[in-house]
JSON list of C-alpha atoms in Angstrom, two decimals:
[
{"chain": "A", "resi": 1, "resn": "PRO", "atom": "CA", "xyz": [0.33, -0.11, -0.52]},
{"chain": "A", "resi": 2, "resn": "MET", "atom": "CA", "xyz": [3.15, 2.66, 0.61]},
{"chain": "A", "resi": 3, "resn": "ALA", "atom": "CA", "xyz": [4.32, 1.74, -2.60]},
{"chain": "A", "resi": 4, "resn": "ARG", "atom": "CA", "xyz": [5.77, 5.01, -4.60]},
{"chain": "A", "resi": 5, "resn": "ILE", "atom": "CA", "xyz": [3.70, 3.55, -8.34]},
{"chain": "A", "resi": 6, "resn": "ALA", "atom": "CA", "xyz": [3.85, 5.87, -11.43]},
{"chain": "A", "resi": 7, "resn": "ARG", "atom": "CA", "xyz": [2.25, 5.64, -14.24]},
{"chain": "A", "resi": 8, "resn": "LEU", "atom": "CA", "xyz": [3.50, 4.98, -18.39]},
{"chain": "A", "resi": 9, "resn": "ASP", "atom": "CA", "xyz": [2.00, 5.68, -20.90]},
{"chain": "A", "resi": 10, "resn": "ARG", "atom": "CA", "xyz": [0.07, 7.73, -24.06]},
{"chain": "A", "resi": 11, "resn": "ASP", "atom": "CA", "xyz": [-1.80, 9.87, -21.31]},
{"chain": "A", "resi": 12, "resn": "ALA", "atom": "CA", "xyz": [0.62, 10.73, -18.78]},
{"chain": "A", "resi": 13, "resn": "ALA", "atom": "CA", "xyz": [3.39, 11.12, -20.48]},
{"chain": "A", "resi": 14, "resn": "ARG", "atom": "CA", "xyz": [2.74, 13.16, -23.73]},
{"chain": "A", "resi": 15, "resn": "ASN", "atom": "CA", "xyz": [6.39, 14.10, -24.07]},
{"chain": "A", "resi": 16, "resn": "ALA", "atom": "CA", "xyz": [9.61, 12.69, -24.34]},
{"chain": "A", "resi": 17, "resn": "SER", "atom": "CA", "xyz": [10.56, 14.87, -21.30]},
{"chain": "A", "resi": 18, "resn": "ASP", "atom": "CA", "xyz": [7.90, 13.24, -19.78]},
{"chain": "A", "resi": 19, "resn": "ILE", "atom": "CA", "xyz": [9.17, 9.79, -20.35]},
{"chain": "A", "resi": 20, "resn": "THR", "atom": "CA", "xyz": [12.78, 10.53, -19.55]},
{"chain": "A", "resi": 21, "resn": "ASP", "atom": "CA", "xyz": [11.27, 11.92, -16.09]},
{"chain": "A", "resi": 22, "resn": "VAL", "atom": "CA", "xyz": [9.14, 8.39, -15.43]},
{"chain": "A", "resi": 23, "resn": "LEU", "atom": "CA", "xyz": [12.69, 6.81, -16.71]},
{"chain": "A", "resi": 24, "resn": "THR", "atom": "CA", "xyz": [15.14, 8.69, -14.50]},
{"chain": "A", "resi": 25, "resn": "ARG", "atom": "CA", "xyz": [12.64, 8.55, -11.17]},
{"chain": "A", "resi": 26, "resn": "PHE", "atom": "CA", "xyz": [12.61, 4.31, -12.23]},
{"chain": "A", "resi": 27, "resn": "ALA", "atom": "CA", "xyz": [16.18, 3.93, -12.78]},
{"chain": "A", "resi": 28, "resn": "ASN", "atom": "CA", "xyz": [17.40, 6.42, -9.18]},
{"chain": "A", "resi": 29, "resn": "ARG", "atom": "CA", "xyz": [14.88, 3.92, -7.30]},
{"chain": "A", "resi": 30, "resn": "GLU", "atom": "CA", "xyz": [12.12, 6.76, -6.43]},
{"chain": "A", "resi": 31, "resn": "LEU", "atom": "CA", "xyz": [9.35, 4.32, -7.41]},
{"chain": "A", "resi": 32, "resn": "ASP", "atom": "CA", "xyz": [8.58, 0.99, -6.65]},
{"chain": "A", "resi": 33, "resn": "LEU", "atom": "CA", "xyz": [6.64, 0.32, -9.14]},
{"chain": "A", "resi": 34, "resn": "LEU", "atom": "CA", "xyz": [6.34, 1.03, -13.05]},
{"chain": "A", "resi": 35, "resn": "VAL", "atom": "CA", "xyz": [2.68, 0.97, -14.40]},
{"chain": "A", "resi": 36, "resn": "GLY", "atom": "CA", "xyz": [2.00, 1.13, -17.95]},
{"chain": "A", "resi": 37, "resn": "THR", "atom": "CA", "xyz": [1.15, -0.57, -21.72]},
{"chain": "A", "resi": 38, "resn": "GLN", "atom": "CA", "xyz": [4.20, -1.41, -24.50]},
{"chain": "A", "resi": 39, "resn": "MET", "atom": "CA", "xyz": [6.50, 2.14, -23.76]},
{"chain": "A", "resi": 40, "resn": "VAL", "atom": "CA", "xyz": [7.51, -0.12, -20.82]},
{"chain": "A", "resi": 41, "resn": "ALA", "atom": "CA", "xyz": [9.09, -3.05, -23.53]},
{"chain": "A", "resi": 42, "resn": "LYS", "atom": "CA", "xyz": [10.64, -1.25, -25.58]},
{"chain": "A", "resi": 43, "resn": "GLY", "atom": "CA", "xyz": [14.21, -2.33, -24.35]},
{"chain": "A", "resi": 44, "resn": "HIS", "atom": "CA", "xyz": [14.94, -0.52, -20.35]},
{"chain": "A", "resi": 45, "resn": "ASP", "atom": "CA", "xyz": [17.83, -1.69, -18.60]},
{"chain": "A", "resi": 46, "resn": "PHE", "atom": "CA", "xyz": [16.92, -1.88, -15.37]},
{"chain": "A", "resi": 47, "resn": "PRO", "atom": "CA", "xyz": [20.15, -4.49, -12.91]},
{"chain": "A", "resi": 48, "resn": "GLY", "atom": "CA", "xyz": [17.53, -3.47, -9.94]},
{"chain": "A", "resi": 49, "resn": "VAL", "atom": "CA", "xyz": [13.81, -4.58, -11.29]},
{"chain": "A", "resi": 50, "resn": "THR", "atom": "CA", "xyz": [13.25, -8.45, -9.98]},
{"chain": "A", "resi": 51, "resn": "LEU", "atom": "CA", "xyz": [9.54, -9.19, -11.12]},
{"chain": "A", "resi": 52, "resn": "VAL", "atom": "CA", "xyz": [7.90, -8.42, -14.05]},
{"chain": "A", "resi": 53, "resn": "CYS", "atom": "CA", "xyz": [3.91, -9.02, -14.04]},
{"chain": "A", "resi": 54, "resn": "VAL", "atom": "CA", "xyz": [2.14, -9.17, -17.89]},
{"chain": "A", "resi": 55, "resn": "VAL", "atom": "CA", "xyz": [-1.64, -8.67, -17.64]},
{"chain": "A", "resi": 56, "resn": "LEU", "atom": "CA", "xyz": [-3.91, -9.62, -20.71]},
{"chain": "A", "resi": 57, "resn": "ALA", "atom": "CA", "xyz": [-1.15, -11.61, -22.38]},
{"chain": "A", "resi": 58, "resn": "ASP", "atom": "CA", "xyz": [-3.33, -13.05, -25.53]},
{"chain": "A", "resi": 59, "resn": "GLY", "atom": "CA", "xyz": [-5.01, -9.42, -25.39]},
{"chain": "A", "resi": 60, "resn": "THR", "atom": "CA", "xyz": [-3.37, -8.58, -29.16]},
{"chain": "A", "resi": 61, "resn": "LEU", "atom": "CA", "xyz": [-3.95, -11.94, -30.44]},
{"chain": "A", "resi": 62, "resn": "ALA", "atom": "CA", "xyz": [-6.94, -10.65, -31.55]},
{"chain": "A", "resi": 63, "resn": "LEU", "atom": "CA", "xyz": [-6.18, -7.99, -33.92]},
{"chain": "A", "resi": 64, "resn": "PRO", "atom": "CA", "xyz": [-7.53, -8.18, -37.34]},
{"chain": "A", "resi": 65, "resn": "ASP", "atom": "CA", "xyz": [-3.02, -8.45, -38.26]},
{"chain": "A", "resi": 66, "resn": "PHE", "atom": "CA", "xyz": [-1.48, -12.15, -40.02]},
{"chain": "A", "resi": 67, "resn": "ARG", "atom": "CA", "xyz": [1.22, -10.81, -37.53]},
{"chain": "A", "resi": 68, "resn": "ALA", "atom": "CA", "xyz": [-0.61, -11.18, -34.93]},
{"chain": "A", "resi": 69, "resn": "ALA", "atom": "CA", "xyz": [0.45, -13.82, -33.28]},
{"chain": "A", "resi": 70, "resn": "GLU", "atom": "CA", "xyz": [4.20, -12.77, -34.37]},
{"chain": "A", "resi": 71, "resn": "ARG", "atom": "CA", "xyz": [4.06, -9.49, -32.74]},
{"chain": "A", "resi": 72, "resn": "THR", "atom": "CA", "xyz": [2.78, -10.82, -29.27]},
{"chain": "A", "resi": 73, "resn": "PHE", "atom": "CA", "xyz": [5.50, -13.27, -28.77]},
{"chain": "A", "resi": 74, "resn": "GLN", "atom": "CA", "xyz": [7.49, -10.91, -29.41]},
{"chain": "A", "resi": 75, "resn": "LEU", "atom": "CA", "xyz": [6.27, -8.50, -26.97]},
{"chain": "A", "resi": 76, "resn": "LEU", "atom": "CA", "xyz": [6.01, -10.44, -24.12]},
{"chain": "A", "resi": 77, "resn": "THR", "atom": "CA", "xyz": [9.66, -12.09, -24.35]},
{"chain": "A", "resi": 78, "resn": "GLN", "atom": "CA", "xyz": [10.94, -8.52, -24.60]},
{"chain": "A", "resi": 79, "resn": "VAL", "atom": "CA", "xyz": [9.10, -7.00, -21.48]},
{"chain": "A", "resi": 80, "resn": "ALA", "atom": "CA", "xyz": [9.98, -10.32, -20.00]},
{"chain": "A", "resi": 81, "resn": "GLY", "atom": "CA", "xyz": [13.63, -10.10, -20.22]},
{"chain": "A", "resi": 82, "resn": "ARG", "atom": "CA", "xyz": [12.71, -6.45, -18.64]},
{"chain": "A", "resi": 83, "resn": "ALA", "atom": "CA", "xyz": [13.45, -8.92, -15.41]},
{"chain": "A", "resi": 84, "resn": "GLY", "atom": "CA", "xyz": [16.95, -10.33, -13.83]},
{"chain": "A", "resi": 85, "resn": "ARG", "atom": "CA", "xyz": [19.53, -7.68, -15.32]},
{"chain": "A", "resi": 86, "resn": "GLY", "atom": "CA", "xyz": [21.05, -7.45, -12.44]},
{"chain": "A", "resi": 87, "resn": "GLU", "atom": "CA", "xyz": [22.50, -9.49, -10.01]},
{"chain": "A", "resi": 88, "resn": "ASP", "atom": "CA", "xyz": [19.43, -10.48, -8.64]},
{"chain": "A", "resi": 89, "resn": "LEU", "atom": "CA", "xyz": [17.40, -13.26, -10.55]},
{"chain": "A", "resi": 90, "resn": "GLY", "atom": "CA", "xyz": [14.51, -12.33, -12.14]},
{"chain": "A", "resi": 91, "resn": "ARG", "atom": "CA", "xyz": [10.54, -13.66, -12.47]},
{"chain": "A", "resi": 92, "resn": "VAL", "atom": "CA", "xyz": [7.82, -12.62, -14.61]},
{"chain": "A", "resi": 93, "resn": "LEU", "atom": "CA", "xyz": [4.11, -13.45, -14.19]},
{"chain": "A", "resi": 94, "resn": "VAL", "atom": "CA", "xyz": [1.95, -13.42, -17.25]},
{"chain": "A", "resi": 95, "resn": "GLN", "atom": "CA", "xyz": [-1.77, -13.66, -16.80]},
{"chain": "A", "resi": 96, "resn": "SER", "atom": "CA", "xyz": [-3.60, -14.91, -19.60]},
{"chain": "A", "resi": 97, "resn": "TYR", "atom": "CA", "xyz": [-7.09, -16.23, -20.47]},
{"chain": "A", "resi": 98, "resn": "ASN", "atom": "CA", "xyz": [-5.20, -18.67, -23.75]},
{"chain": "A", "resi": 99, "resn": "PRO", "atom": "CA", "xyz": [-2.97, -19.68, -21.57]},
{"chain": "A", "resi": 100, "resn": "GLU", "atom": "CA", "xyz": [-1.95, -22.61, -24.34]},
{"chain": "A", "resi": 101, "resn": "ALA", "atom": "CA", "xyz": [-2.02, -20.14, -27.18]},
{"chain": "A", "resi": 102, "resn": "ALA", "atom": "CA", "xyz": [1.33, -20.62, -29.30]},
{"chain": "A", "resi": 103, "resn": "PRO", "atom": "CA", "xyz": [2.94, -17.56, -28.90]},
{"chain": "A", "resi": 104, "resn": "ILE", "atom": "CA", "xyz": [2.67, -17.67, -25.58]},
{"chain": "A", "resi": 105, "resn": "ALA", "atom": "CA", "xyz": [3.20, -21.16, -24.19]},
{"chain": "A", "resi": 106, "resn": "ALA", "atom": "CA", "xyz": [6.46, -20.85, -26.28]},
{"chain": "A", "resi": 107, "resn": "MET", "atom": "CA", "xyz": [6.97, -17.47, -24.77]},
{"chain": "A", "resi": 108, "resn": "VAL", "atom": "CA", "xyz": [6.88, -19.81, -21.49]},
{"chain": "A", "resi": 109, "resn": "ARG", "atom": "CA", "xyz": [8.79, -22.31, -22.89]},
{"chain": "A", "resi": 110, "resn": "GLY", "atom": "CA", "xyz": [11.40, -19.26, -24.07]},
{"chain": "A", "resi": 111, "resn": "ASP", "atom": "CA", "xyz": [11.12, -21.34, -27.17]},
{"chain": "A", "resi": 112, "resn": "PHE", "atom": "CA", "xyz": [11.77, -19.00, -30.42]},
{"chain": "A", "resi": 113, "resn": "ALA", "atom": "CA", "xyz": [12.61, -21.66, -32.75]},
{"chain": "A", "resi": 114, "resn": "GLY", "atom": "CA", "xyz": [9.55, -24.10, -32.29]},
{"chain": "A", "resi": 115, "resn": "PHE", "atom": "CA", "xyz": [7.64, -20.87, -32.54]},
{"chain": "A", "resi": 116, "resn": "SER", "atom": "CA", "xyz": [9.39, -19.15, -35.12]},
{"chain": "A", "resi": 117, "resn": "GLU", "atom": "CA", "xyz": [8.45, -23.31, -37.23]},
{"chain": "A", "resi": 118, "resn": "LEU", "atom": "CA", "xyz": [5.16, -22.86, -36.26]},
{"chain": "A", "resi": 119, "resn": "GLU", "atom": "CA", "xyz": [3.87, -19.44, -37.60]},
{"chain": "A", "resi": 120, "resn": "LEU", "atom": "CA", "xyz": [5.98, -20.10, -39.96]},
{"chain": "A", "resi": 121, "resn": "SER", "atom": "CA", "xyz": [3.77, -23.25, -41.21]},
{"chain": "A", "resi": 122, "resn": "ARG", "atom": "CA", "xyz": [1.12, -21.45, -40.68]},
{"chain": "A", "resi": 123, "resn": "ARG", "atom": "CA", "xyz": [1.73, -18.35, -42.70]},
{"chain": "A", "resi": 124, "resn": "ARG", "atom": "CA", "xyz": [2.89, -21.36, -45.64]},
{"chain": "A", "resi": 125, "resn": "ALA", "atom": "CA", "xyz": [-0.44, -22.34, -45.91]},
{"chain": "A", "resi": 126, "resn": "LEU", "atom": "CA", "xyz": [-2.42, -19.34, -46.12]},
{"chain": "A", "resi": 127, "resn": "ARG", "atom": "CA", "xyz": [0.34, -17.88, -48.30]},
{"chain": "A", "resi": 128, "resn": "TRP", "atom": "CA", "xyz": [0.87, -14.31, -45.80]},
{"chain": "A", "resi": 129, "resn": "PRO", "atom": "CA", "xyz": [4.13, -12.78, -45.91]},
{"chain": "A", "resi": 130, "resn": "PRO", "atom": "CA", "xyz": [7.55, -14.08, -46.36]},
{"chain": "A", "resi": 131, "resn": "PHE", "atom": "CA", "xyz": [5.52, -16.34, -49.04]},
{"chain": "A", "resi": 132, "resn": "ALA", "atom": "CA", "xyz": [3.34, -13.77, -50.71]},
{"chain": "A", "resi": 133, "resn": "ARG", "atom": "CA", "xyz": [3.16, -9.87, -50.83]},
{"chain": "A", "resi": 134, "resn": "LEU", "atom": "CA", "xyz": [1.30, -7.52, -50.46]},
{"chain": "A", "resi": 135, "resn": "VAL", "atom": "CA", "xyz": [-0.80, -4.34, -51.12]},
{"chain": "A", "resi": 136, "resn": "ALA", "atom": "CA", "xyz": [-2.71, -2.10, -49.09]},
{"chain": "A", "resi": 137, "resn": "VAL", "atom": "CA", "xyz": [-5.03, -0.02, -51.09]},
{"chain": "A", "resi": 138, "resn": "ARG", "atom": "CA", "xyz": [-6.89, 2.58, -48.06]},
{"chain": "A", "resi": 139, "resn": "ILE", "atom": "CA", "xyz": [-9.23, 5.76, -48.39]},
{"chain": "A", "resi": 140, "resn": "GLU", "atom": "CA", "xyz": [-10.22, 8.35, -45.75]},
{"chain": "A", "resi": 141, "resn": "GLY", "atom": "CA", "xyz": [-11.98, 11.15, -45.34]},
{"chain": "A", "resi": 142, "resn": "PRO", "atom": "CA", "xyz": [-14.81, 13.73, -43.24]},
{"chain": "A", "resi": 143, "resn": "VAL", "atom": "CA", "xyz": [-17.95, 12.15, -45.20]},
{"chain": "A", "resi": 144, "resn": "ALA", "atom": "CA", "xyz": [-18.30, 7.78, -44.33]},
{"chain": "A", "resi": 145, "resn": "SER", "atom": "CA", "xyz": [-20.18, 6.95, -47.82]},
{"chain": "A", "resi": 146, "resn": "GLU", "atom": "CA", "xyz": [-18.36, 8.70, -50.39]},
{"chain": "A", "resi": 147, "resn": "VAL", "atom": "CA", "xyz": [-15.08, 6.69, -48.17]},
{"chain": "A", "resi": 148, "resn": "ALA", "atom": "CA", "xyz": [-17.42, 3.63, -48.79]},
{"chain": "A", "resi": 149, "resn": "ARG", "atom": "CA", "xyz": [-18.47, 4.70, -52.67]},
{"chain": "A", "resi": 150, "resn": "LEU", "atom": "CA", "xyz": [-14.80, 5.44, -53.53]},
{"chain": "A", "resi": 151, "resn": "SER", "atom": "CA", "xyz": [-13.24, 2.48, -51.85]},
{"chain": "A", "resi": 152, "resn": "LYS", "atom": "CA", "xyz": [-15.33, 0.14, -53.93]},
{"chain": "A", "resi": 153, "resn": "ASP", "atom": "CA", "xyz": [-15.31, 2.04, -57.00]},
{"chain": "A", "resi": 154, "resn": "LEU", "atom": "CA", "xyz": [-11.32, 1.54, -56.34]},
{"chain": "A", "resi": 155, "resn": "ALA", "atom": "CA", "xyz": [-12.17, -2.47, -55.72]},
{"chain": "A", "resi": 156, "resn": "LYS", "atom": "CA", "xyz": [-13.97, -2.36, -58.66]},
{"chain": "A", "resi": 157, "resn": "ALA", "atom": "CA", "xyz": [-10.88, -1.90, -61.01]},
{"chain": "A", "resi": 158, "resn": "ALA", "atom": "CA", "xyz": [-8.95, -4.08, -59.19]},
{"chain": "A", "resi": 159, "resn": "LEU", "atom": "CA", "xyz": [-11.45, -6.65, -58.73]},
{"chain": "A", "resi": 160, "resn": "LYS", "atom": "CA", "xyz": [-12.38, -6.05, -63.64]},
{"chain": "A", "resi": 161, "resn": "ILE", "atom": "CA", "xyz": [-8.52, -6.75, -63.83]},
{"chain": "A", "resi": 162, "resn": "LEU", "atom": "CA", "xyz": [-8.70, -10.25, -61.41]},
{"chain": "A", "resi": 163, "resn": "ARG", "atom": "CA", "xyz": [-11.39, -11.26, -63.98]},
{"chain": "A", "resi": 164, "resn": "ASP", "atom": "CA", "xyz": [-10.29, -10.39, -67.44]},
{"chain": "A", "resi": 165, "resn": "ASP", "atom": "CA", "xyz": [-6.91, -11.92, -66.53]},
{"chain": "A", "resi": 166, "resn": "SER", "atom": "CA", "xyz": [-6.35, -15.38, -66.46]},
{"chain": "A", "resi": 167, "resn": "THR", "atom": "CA", "xyz": [-1.97, -15.42, -65.51]},
{"chain": "A", "resi": 168, "resn": "MET", "atom": "CA", "xyz": [-3.83, -13.97, -62.15]},
{"chain": "A", "resi": 169, "resn": "ARG", "atom": "CA", "xyz": [-5.09, -17.06, -60.52]},
{"chain": "A", "resi": 170, "resn": "ASN", "atom": "CA", "xyz": [-2.55, -16.53, -57.48]},
{"chain": "A", "resi": 171, "resn": "VAL", "atom": "CA", "xyz": [-3.69, -13.12, -56.94]},
{"chain": "A", "resi": 172, "resn": "ALA", "atom": "CA", "xyz": [-6.08, -12.39, -54.60]},
{"chain": "A", "resi": 173, "resn": "LEU", "atom": "CA", "xyz": [-8.63, -9.22, -53.31]},
{"chain": "A", "resi": 174, "resn": "LEU", "atom": "CA", "xyz": [-9.24, -8.97, -49.62]},
{"chain": "A", "resi": 175, "resn": "GLY", "atom": "CA", "xyz": [-12.25, -6.65, -48.89]},
{"chain": "A", "resi": 176, "resn": "PRO", "atom": "CA", "xyz": [-13.49, -3.81, -49.29]},
{"chain": "A", "resi": 177, "resn": "THR", "atom": "CA", "xyz": [-14.36, -3.45, -45.98]},
{"chain": "A", "resi": 178, "resn": "PRO", "atom": "CA", "xyz": [-14.31, -0.74, -43.35]},
{"chain": "A", "resi": 179, "resn": "ALA", "atom": "CA", "xyz": [-10.79, 0.06, -41.33]},
{"chain": "A", "resi": 180, "resn": "PRO", "atom": "CA", "xyz": [-10.54, -2.33, -38.38]},
{"chain": "A", "resi": 181, "resn": "LEU", "atom": "CA", "xyz": [-9.89, 1.74, -36.82]},
{"chain": "A", "resi": 182, "resn": "ARG", "atom": "CA", "xyz": [-12.82, 2.86, -38.92]},
{"chain": "A", "resi": 183, "resn": "ARG", "atom": "CA", "xyz": [-12.42, 6.58, -37.63]},
{"chain": "A", "resi": 184, "resn": "ILE", "atom": "CA", "xyz": [-9.64, 8.18, -36.43]},
{"chain": "A", "resi": 185, "resn": "LYS", "atom": "CA", "xyz": [-8.79, 11.54, -35.74]},
{"chain": "A", "resi": 186, "resn": "GLY", "atom": "CA", "xyz": [-12.54, 12.72, -37.41]},
{"chain": "A", "resi": 187, "resn": "ASN", "atom": "CA", "xyz": [-11.82, 10.57, -40.91]},
{"chain": "A", "resi": 188, "resn": "SER", "atom": "CA", "xyz": [-13.56, 7.65, -42.08]},
{"chain": "A", "resi": 189, "resn": "ARG", "atom": "CA", "xyz": [-11.08, 4.65, -43.04]},
{"chain": "A", "resi": 190, "resn": "TRP", "atom": "CA", "xyz": [-12.07, 1.93, -45.40]},
{"chain": "A", "resi": 191, "resn": "GLN", "atom": "CA", "xyz": [-9.58, -0.44, -47.22]},
{"chain": "A", "resi": 192, "resn": "PHE", "atom": "CA", "xyz": [-8.97, -3.77, -49.07]},
{"chain": "A", "resi": 193, "resn": "VAL", "atom": "CA", "xyz": [-6.03, -5.27, -49.79]},
{"chain": "A", "resi": 194, "resn": "LEU", "atom": "CA", "xyz": [-4.51, -7.59, -52.85]},
{"chain": "A", "resi": 195, "resn": "LYS", "atom": "CA", "xyz": [-2.53, -10.42, -52.52]},
{"chain": "A", "resi": 196, "resn": "GLY", "atom": "CA", "xyz": [-0.38, -11.77, -54.77]},
{"chain": "A", "resi": 197, "resn": "PRO", "atom": "CA", "xyz": [3.01, -14.62, -55.00]},
{"chain": "A", "resi": 198, "resn": "THR", "atom": "CA", "xyz": [5.21, -11.20, -56.20]},
{"chain": "A", "resi": 199, "resn": "HIS", "atom": "CA", "xyz": [5.33, -7.51, -56.48]},
{"chain": "A", "resi": 200, "resn": "ALA", "atom": "CA", "xyz": [5.58, -8.22, -60.51]},
{"chain": "A", "resi": 201, "resn": "ALA", "atom": "CA", "xyz": [2.51, -9.79, -60.32]},
{"chain": "A", "resi": 202, "resn": "LEU", "atom": "CA", "xyz": [0.55, -6.92, -58.02]},
{"chain": "A", "resi": 203, "resn": "THR", "atom": "CA", "xyz": [0.87, -4.28, -60.61]},
{"chain": "A", "resi": 204, "resn": "PRO", "atom": "CA", "xyz": [-1.00, -4.09, -62.51]},
{"chain": "A", "resi": 205, "resn": "LEU", "atom": "CA", "xyz": [-3.57, -3.94, -59.65]},
{"chain": "A", "resi": 206, "resn": "VAL", "atom": "CA", "xyz": [-2.27, -1.25, -58.45]},
{"chain": "A", "resi": 207, "resn": "ALA", "atom": "CA", "xyz": [-1.37, 1.06, -61.76]},
{"chain": "A", "resi": 208, "resn": "ALA", "atom": "CA", "xyz": [-5.83, 0.15, -62.13]},
{"chain": "A", "resi": 209, "resn": "VAL", "atom": "CA", "xyz": [-6.05, 1.16, -58.65]},
{"chain": "A", "resi": 210, "resn": "GLU", "atom": "CA", "xyz": [-3.81, 4.29, -59.17]},
{"chain": "A", "resi": 211, "resn": "ALA", "atom": "CA", "xyz": [-5.71, 5.64, -62.61]},
{"chain": "A", "resi": 212, "resn": "ALA", "atom": "CA", "xyz": [-9.46, 4.82, -60.33]},
{"chain": "A", "resi": 213, "resn": "ALA", "atom": "CA", "xyz": [-7.62, 7.03, -57.90]},
{"chain": "A", "resi": 214, "resn": "ALA", "atom": "CA", "xyz": [-6.81, 9.78, -59.83]},
{"chain": "A", "resi": 215, "resn": "GLY", "atom": "CA", "xyz": [-10.37, 10.81, -60.21]},
{"chain": "A", "resi": 216, "resn": "ALA", "atom": "CA", "xyz": [-11.07, 11.37, -56.13]},
{"chain": "A", "resi": 217, "resn": "ILE", "atom": "CA", "xyz": [-13.01, 14.31, -55.25]},
{"chain": "A", "resi": 218, "resn": "GLY", "atom": "CA", "xyz": [-13.01, 16.51, -52.45]},
{"chain": "A", "resi": 219, "resn": "SER", "atom": "CA", "xyz": [-10.71, 15.27, -49.40]},
{"chain": "A", "resi": 220, "resn": "THR", "atom": "CA", "xyz": [-10.77, 11.63, -49.29]},
{"chain": "A", "resi": 221, "resn": "LYS", "atom": "CA", "xyz": [-7.57, 10.85, -49.32]},
{"chain": "A", "resi": 222, "resn": "VAL", "atom": "CA", "xyz": [-6.45, 7.74, -51.21]},
{"chain": "A", "resi": 223, "resn": "THR", "atom": "CA", "xyz": [-3.17, 5.88, -50.23]},
{"chain": "A", "resi": 224, "resn": "ILE", "atom": "CA", "xyz": [-1.18, 2.74, -51.73]},
{"chain": "A", "resi": 225, "resn": "ASP", "atom": "CA", "xyz": [0.93, 1.24, -48.67]},
{"chain": "A", "resi": 226, "resn": "VAL", "atom": "CA", "xyz": [3.16, -1.37, -50.20]},
{"chain": "A", "resi": 227, "resn": "ASP", "atom": "CA", "xyz": [4.15, -4.33, -48.16]},
{"chain": "A", "resi": 228, "resn": "PRO", "atom": "CA", "xyz": [2.61, -3.32, -44.86]},
{"chain": "A", "resi": 229, "resn": "VAL", "atom": "CA", "xyz": [3.87, -3.47, -41.19]},
{"chain": "A", "resi": 230, "resn": "ALA", "atom": "CA", "xyz": [-0.01, -3.23, -39.58]},
{"chain": "A", "resi": 231, "resn": "MET", "atom": "CA", "xyz": [-3.36, -4.38, -40.52]},
{"chain": "A", "resi": 232, "resn": "LEU", "atom": "CA", "xyz": [-5.38, -1.96, -39.42]}
]
C-alpha cells in the first residue's frame, strides 16, 4: 500500500520530457512500481527490476493482423527481458485467458525456434508474408458515404483486372471493408488488400487502382501501401 507508483503510457507521458522524467525516477529507485503499456517494454535496462507482470497477455492476439501472433511473442519476450538484468534473479508472471496459445506457451518455454517454425508453417499454408506480397489500399475522409463509395469503386477496378487476366490465378483481393480502426481524427477509413506471389504480379492491379483513384474528389485521400507493416 505504501509503494511509490508511476504510469508510463501516452496519456500520462505526453512528450519525451515526461517519459525521460519517469524513467529517470524509476532508475534512481525513487519509484517502486512502474505500470504502463507497451512503452514499458522498449529496451529499458534497469538492473534493480526483479519482477515483471503482464496482464491480459493474449489481448494482442485478437487484432485483425496476420502478424498478431508474431508481435505477441515478440512483445512478451521483450518485456520479460526487463527482469533479472542485475545480480538478482528475475521473475515473470504472465496472465492470460488462453495460456495454451502458441505465442504465449512458446514465450513461457523460451522456445523461439519452435514458435518460428510453427508460425512460418501457418503463414505458408495461408499464403501470408514472407510467402506472399501485399499491397494495402486505404481510403479515408470526413464523409463516410464518399469513403465507402470510392473504396468500392477502386476495388472494382482491381477486380476487373483479376477477372479479365487468366494469369492472375494466384492473386487475391481481400475487401473492401471498413478498416479495423474505422475513424481516426474525425475521418472515416476503409481499406482493401491485394495479395500475390510477387510485386510484379500485383503491378497491374496497383496501376488500375491508381488510375481509378485519380478521380477522387474533395478531401477523400487514397494511400497505396506496398508491403504494409500494419493492417489496422
